[in-house]
Short mmCIF file of C-alpha atoms in Angstrom, two decimals:
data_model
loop_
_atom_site.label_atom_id
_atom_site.label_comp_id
_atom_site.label_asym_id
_atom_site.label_seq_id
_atom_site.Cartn_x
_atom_site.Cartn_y
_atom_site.Cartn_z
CA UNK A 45 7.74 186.32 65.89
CA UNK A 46 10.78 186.36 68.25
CA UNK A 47 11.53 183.55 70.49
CA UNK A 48 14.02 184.12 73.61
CA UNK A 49 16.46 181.62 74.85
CA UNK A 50 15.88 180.91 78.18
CA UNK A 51 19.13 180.98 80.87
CA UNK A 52 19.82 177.68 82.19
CA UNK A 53 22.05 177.43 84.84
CA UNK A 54 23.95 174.37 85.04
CA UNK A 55 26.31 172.97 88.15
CA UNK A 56 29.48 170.99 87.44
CA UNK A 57 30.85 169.57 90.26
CA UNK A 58 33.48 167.21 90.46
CA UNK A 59 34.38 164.03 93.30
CA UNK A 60 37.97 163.85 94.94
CA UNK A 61 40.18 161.23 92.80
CA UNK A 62 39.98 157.97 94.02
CA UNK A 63 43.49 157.04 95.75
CA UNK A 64 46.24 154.73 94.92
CA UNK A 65 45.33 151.25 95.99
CA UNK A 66 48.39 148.76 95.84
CA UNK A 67 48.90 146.31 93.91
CA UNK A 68 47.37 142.82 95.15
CA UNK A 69 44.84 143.84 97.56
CA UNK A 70 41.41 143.97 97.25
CA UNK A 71 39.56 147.45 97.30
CA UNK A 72 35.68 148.75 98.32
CA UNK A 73 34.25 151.64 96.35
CA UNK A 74 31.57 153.35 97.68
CA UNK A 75 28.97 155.30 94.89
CA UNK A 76 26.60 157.96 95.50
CA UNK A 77 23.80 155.85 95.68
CA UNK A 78 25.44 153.82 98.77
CA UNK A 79 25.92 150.90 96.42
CA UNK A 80 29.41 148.91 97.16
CA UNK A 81 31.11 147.65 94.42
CA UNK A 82 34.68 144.66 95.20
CA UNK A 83 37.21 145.52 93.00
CA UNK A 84 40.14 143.14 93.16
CA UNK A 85 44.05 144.52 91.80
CA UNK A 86 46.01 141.70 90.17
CA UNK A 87 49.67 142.22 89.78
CA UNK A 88 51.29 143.14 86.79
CA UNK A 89 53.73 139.78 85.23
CA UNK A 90 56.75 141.56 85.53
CA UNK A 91 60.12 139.65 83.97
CA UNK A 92 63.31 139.35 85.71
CA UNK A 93 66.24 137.74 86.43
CA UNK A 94 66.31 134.70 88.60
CA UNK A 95 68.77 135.23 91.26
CA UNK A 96 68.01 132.27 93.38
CA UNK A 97 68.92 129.61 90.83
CA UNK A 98 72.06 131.69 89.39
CA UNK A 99 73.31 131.23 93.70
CA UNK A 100 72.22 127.45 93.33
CA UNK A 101 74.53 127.24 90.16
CA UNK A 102 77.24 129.06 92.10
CA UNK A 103 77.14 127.40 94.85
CA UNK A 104 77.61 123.83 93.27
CA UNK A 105 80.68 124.94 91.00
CA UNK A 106 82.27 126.04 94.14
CA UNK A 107 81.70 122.77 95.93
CA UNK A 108 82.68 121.16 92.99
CA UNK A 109 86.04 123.10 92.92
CA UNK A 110 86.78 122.42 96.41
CA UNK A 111 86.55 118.64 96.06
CA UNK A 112 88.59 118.45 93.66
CA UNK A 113 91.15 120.41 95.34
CA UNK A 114 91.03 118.34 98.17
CA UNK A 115 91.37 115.56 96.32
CA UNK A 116 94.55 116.55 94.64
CA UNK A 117 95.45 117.96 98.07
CA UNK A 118 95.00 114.24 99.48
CA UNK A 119 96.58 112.54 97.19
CA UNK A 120 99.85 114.54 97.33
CA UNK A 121 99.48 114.03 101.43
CA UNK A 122 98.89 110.30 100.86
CA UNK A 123 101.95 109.64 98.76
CA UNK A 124 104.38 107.52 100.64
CA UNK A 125 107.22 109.99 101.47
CA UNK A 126 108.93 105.78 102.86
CA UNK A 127 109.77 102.87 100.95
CA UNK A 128 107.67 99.89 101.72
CA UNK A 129 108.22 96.76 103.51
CA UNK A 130 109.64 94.79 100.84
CA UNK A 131 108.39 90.82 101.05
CA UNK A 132 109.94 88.11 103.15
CA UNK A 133 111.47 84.51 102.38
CA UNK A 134 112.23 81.58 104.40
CA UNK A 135 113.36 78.31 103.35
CA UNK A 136 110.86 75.87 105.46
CA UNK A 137 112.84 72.49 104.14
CA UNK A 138 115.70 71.93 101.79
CA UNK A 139 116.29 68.10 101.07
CA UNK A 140 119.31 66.89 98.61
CA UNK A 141 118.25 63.28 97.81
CA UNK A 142 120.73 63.08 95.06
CA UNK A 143 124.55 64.59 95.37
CA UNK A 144 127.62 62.53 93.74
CA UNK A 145 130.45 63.36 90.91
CA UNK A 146 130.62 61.01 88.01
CA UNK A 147 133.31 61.33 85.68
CA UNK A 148 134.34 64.63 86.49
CA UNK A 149 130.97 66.18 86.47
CA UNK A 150 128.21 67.11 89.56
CA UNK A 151 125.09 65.40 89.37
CA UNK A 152 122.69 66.98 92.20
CA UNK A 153 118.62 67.25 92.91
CA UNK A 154 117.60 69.89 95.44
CA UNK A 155 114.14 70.06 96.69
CA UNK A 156 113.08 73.54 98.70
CA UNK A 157 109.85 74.52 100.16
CA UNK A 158 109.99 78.05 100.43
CA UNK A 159 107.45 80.61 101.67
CA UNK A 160 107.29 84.45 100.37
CA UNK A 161 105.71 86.60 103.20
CA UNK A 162 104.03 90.16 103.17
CA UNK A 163 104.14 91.65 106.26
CA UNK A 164 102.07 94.68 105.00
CA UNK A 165 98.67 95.66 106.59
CA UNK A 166 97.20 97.12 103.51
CA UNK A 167 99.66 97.19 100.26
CA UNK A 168 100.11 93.85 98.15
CA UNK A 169 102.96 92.24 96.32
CA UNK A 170 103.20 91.40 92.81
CA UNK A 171 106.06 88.42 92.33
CA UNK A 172 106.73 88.94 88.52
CA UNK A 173 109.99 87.27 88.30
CA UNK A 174 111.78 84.83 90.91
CA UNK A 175 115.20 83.28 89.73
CA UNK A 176 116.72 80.52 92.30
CA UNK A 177 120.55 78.98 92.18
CA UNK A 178 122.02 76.75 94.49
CA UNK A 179 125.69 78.05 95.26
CA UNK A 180 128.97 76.53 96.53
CA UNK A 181 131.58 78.58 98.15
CA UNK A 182 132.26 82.14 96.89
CA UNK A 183 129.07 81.78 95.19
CA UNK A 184 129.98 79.06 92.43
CA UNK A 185 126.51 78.16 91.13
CA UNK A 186 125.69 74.61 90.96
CA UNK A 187 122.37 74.42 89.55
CA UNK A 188 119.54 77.22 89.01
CA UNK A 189 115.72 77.91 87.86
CA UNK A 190 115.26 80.83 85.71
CA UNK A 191 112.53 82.04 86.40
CA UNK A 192 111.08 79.70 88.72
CA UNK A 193 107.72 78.10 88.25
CA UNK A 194 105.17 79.27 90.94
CA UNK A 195 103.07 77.08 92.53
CA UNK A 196 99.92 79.47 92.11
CA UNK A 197 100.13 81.15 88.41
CA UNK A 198 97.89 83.80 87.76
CA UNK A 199 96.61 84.58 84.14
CA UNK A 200 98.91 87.48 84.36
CA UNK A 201 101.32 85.38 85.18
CA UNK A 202 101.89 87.17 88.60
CA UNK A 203 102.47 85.85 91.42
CA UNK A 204 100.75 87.97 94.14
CA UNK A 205 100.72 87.72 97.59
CA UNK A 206 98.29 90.34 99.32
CA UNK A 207 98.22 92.32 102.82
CA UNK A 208 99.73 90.14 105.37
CA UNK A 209 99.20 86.79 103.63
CA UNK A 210 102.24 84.04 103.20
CA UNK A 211 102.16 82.10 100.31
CA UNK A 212 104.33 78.71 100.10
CA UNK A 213 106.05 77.21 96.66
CA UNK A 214 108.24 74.00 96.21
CA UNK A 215 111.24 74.59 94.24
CA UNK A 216 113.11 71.74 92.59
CA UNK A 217 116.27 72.01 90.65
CA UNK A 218 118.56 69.55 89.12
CA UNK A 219 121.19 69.17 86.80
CA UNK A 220 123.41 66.47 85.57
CA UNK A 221 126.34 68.32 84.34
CA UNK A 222 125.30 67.89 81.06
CA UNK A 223 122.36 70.38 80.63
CA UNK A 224 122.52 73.39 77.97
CA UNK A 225 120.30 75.47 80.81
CA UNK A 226 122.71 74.37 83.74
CA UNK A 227 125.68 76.40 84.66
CA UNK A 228 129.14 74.91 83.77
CA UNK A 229 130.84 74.20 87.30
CA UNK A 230 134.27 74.22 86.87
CA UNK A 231 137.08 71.95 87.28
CA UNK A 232 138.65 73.74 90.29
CA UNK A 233 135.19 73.78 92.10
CA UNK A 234 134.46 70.08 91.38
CA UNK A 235 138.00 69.14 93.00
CA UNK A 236 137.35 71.43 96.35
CA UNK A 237 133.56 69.73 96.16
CA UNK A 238 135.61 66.27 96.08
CA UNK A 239 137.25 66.65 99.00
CA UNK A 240 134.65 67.93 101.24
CA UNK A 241 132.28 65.10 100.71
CA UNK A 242 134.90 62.96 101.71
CA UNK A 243 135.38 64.92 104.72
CA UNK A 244 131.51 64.05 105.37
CA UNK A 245 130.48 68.19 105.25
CA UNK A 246 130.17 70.56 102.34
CA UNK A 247 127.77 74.11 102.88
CA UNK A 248 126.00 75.13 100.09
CA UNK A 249 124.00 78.33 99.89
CA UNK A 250 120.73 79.39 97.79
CA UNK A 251 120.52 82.55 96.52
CA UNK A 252 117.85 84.43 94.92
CA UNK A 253 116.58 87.38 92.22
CA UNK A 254 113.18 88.54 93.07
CA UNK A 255 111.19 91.31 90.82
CA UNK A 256 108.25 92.54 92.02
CA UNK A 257 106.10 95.35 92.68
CA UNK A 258 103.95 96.54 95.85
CA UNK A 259 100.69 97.96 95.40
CA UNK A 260 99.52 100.96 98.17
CA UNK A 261 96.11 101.13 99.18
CA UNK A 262 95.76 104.62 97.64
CA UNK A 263 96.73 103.79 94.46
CA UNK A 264 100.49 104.22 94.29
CA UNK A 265 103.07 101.69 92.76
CA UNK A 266 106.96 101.36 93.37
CA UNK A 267 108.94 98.68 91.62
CA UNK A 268 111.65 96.87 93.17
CA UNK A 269 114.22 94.28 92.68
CA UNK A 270 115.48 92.40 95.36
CA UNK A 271 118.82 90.09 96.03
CA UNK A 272 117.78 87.38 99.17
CA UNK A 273 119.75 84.47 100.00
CA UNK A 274 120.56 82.05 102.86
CA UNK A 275 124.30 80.86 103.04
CA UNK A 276 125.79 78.15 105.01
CA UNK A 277 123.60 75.08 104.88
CA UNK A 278 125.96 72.36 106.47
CA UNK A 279 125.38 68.99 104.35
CA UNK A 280 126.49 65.63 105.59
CA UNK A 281 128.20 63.04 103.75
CA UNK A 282 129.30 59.92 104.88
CA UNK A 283 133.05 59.75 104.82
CA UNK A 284 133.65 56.57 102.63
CA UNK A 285 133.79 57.32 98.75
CA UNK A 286 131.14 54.36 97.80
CA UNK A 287 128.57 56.30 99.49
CA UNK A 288 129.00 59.52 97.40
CA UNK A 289 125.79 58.64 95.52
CA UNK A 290 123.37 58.75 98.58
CA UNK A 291 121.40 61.31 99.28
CA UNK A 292 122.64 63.99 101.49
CA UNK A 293 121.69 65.03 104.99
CA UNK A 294 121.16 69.09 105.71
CA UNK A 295 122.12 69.27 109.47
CA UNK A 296 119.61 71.91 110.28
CA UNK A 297 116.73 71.55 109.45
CA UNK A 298 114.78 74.87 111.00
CA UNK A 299 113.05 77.23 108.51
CA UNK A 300 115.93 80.04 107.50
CA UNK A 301 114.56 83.60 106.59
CA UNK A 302 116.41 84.67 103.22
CA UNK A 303 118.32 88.57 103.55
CA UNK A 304 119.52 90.60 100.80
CA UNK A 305 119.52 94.46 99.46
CA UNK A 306 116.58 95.82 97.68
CA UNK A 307 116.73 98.28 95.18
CA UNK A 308 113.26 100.60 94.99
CA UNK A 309 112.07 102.44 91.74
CA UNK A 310 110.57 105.68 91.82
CA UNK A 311 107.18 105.76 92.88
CA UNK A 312 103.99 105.88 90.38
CA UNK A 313 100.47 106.42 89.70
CA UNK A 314 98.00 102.94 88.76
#
């Protein structure tokens, strides 16, 4: 017995490929059967570099570069290319209640009231040393204070007298003759001293050494020292030798402002 195979014919057709949906959006597909299925795309994680933040870094260095350049740039415009205005002194009062010569030797007191003035609108002064001597003619010194003791001490032991402030100090000095820490006044100087209290007039002068420093608003520092002093105070006596031991009588008595060179220091960072 034979069997026979029986032809089948068989159809193979094929659908048009879908096409290329982007990425992110959301896609209908339509099936024979008129069925419609939502199929939604996510985006592929993809690595790279971020740009945006690598600007943000950028773009602070570079601010940070130009500030600092300016502020080297301001500093060298805001260095004084001037010296300052150095400080100012005036002798308000200057009273001599003791003045006689006993056995060849000068016994004096002199009492000053001086004021130190800073005419600056925005530096200070630092006072560190003040030295005061009470001359005769051709600067002879009778008596000095070295260094002077301030009236306000700081616990730097600075005297400082800020923007436009005026500070005031009493200065007393006296010397018997006799002191180690007093100048010796000669012979020749007591003699011309002599005779010009008996006259009834004798000018004395007071002369100063002043070392300081001003401090700019910005931050720079000069040193200075500086040489004031007021000449020609006209002193009374009376004319009869038994009243060489009274006190003496300054014939002016308005406040004198105190000139002399200054000598500046190179200028310097705080």
């Amino acid at each position: 017995m034979s069997f026979s195979t029986p032809q089948v014919e068989s159809t193979i057709e094929f659908s048009p490929l879908p096409q290329a949906v982007e990425q992110g959006q959301d896609h209908n597909i339509e099936d024979k059967d008129s069925h419609t299925f939502m199929i939604e795309i996510e985006p592929q994680e993809e690595q790279f570099f971020d740009c945006e933040a690598i600007m943000i870094v950028l773009r602070l260095a570079m601010v940070s570069l130009l500030l600092v350049g300016f502020a080297l740039h301001q500093s060298q415009i805001e260095k004084p290319d001037s010296n300052p205005i150095p400080p100012k002194f005036f002798i308000d009062s200057l009273l001599i209640p003791e003045f006689k010569i006993s056995n060849g030797e000068l016994s004096s007191t002199f009492d000053i009231k001086l004021t130190i003035a800073n005419d600056m609108n925005s530096s200070s002064i630092n006072i560190i040393r003040l030295d005061v001597a009470m001359t005769y003619q051709e600067n002879k010194t009778l008596a000095l204070v070295t260094p002077i003791e301030l009236h306000y001490p700081m616990q730097s032991d600075v005297f400082l007298v800020d923007a436009e402030e005026m500070k005031r100090m009493n200065v007393k000095l006296s010397t018997t003759g006799w002191e180690r820490d007093q100048p010796v006044v000669d012979d020749v100087v007591i003699q011309a001293i002599d005779k010009d209290m008996k006259r009834g007039l004798i000018r004395l002068g007071f002369q100063m050494m002043v070392v300081g420093e001003v401090q700019f608003g910005n931050g720079w520092v000069t040193s200075f020292v500086m040489y004031p002093s007021c000449n020609g105070f006209a002193v009374r006596f009376k004319a009869a030798a038994d009243q060489q031991g009274e006190a003496a009588t300054v014939v002016d008595h308005k406040p004198r402002e105190c000139i002399g060179t200054v000598q500046w220091e190179h200028l310097r960072k705080m």
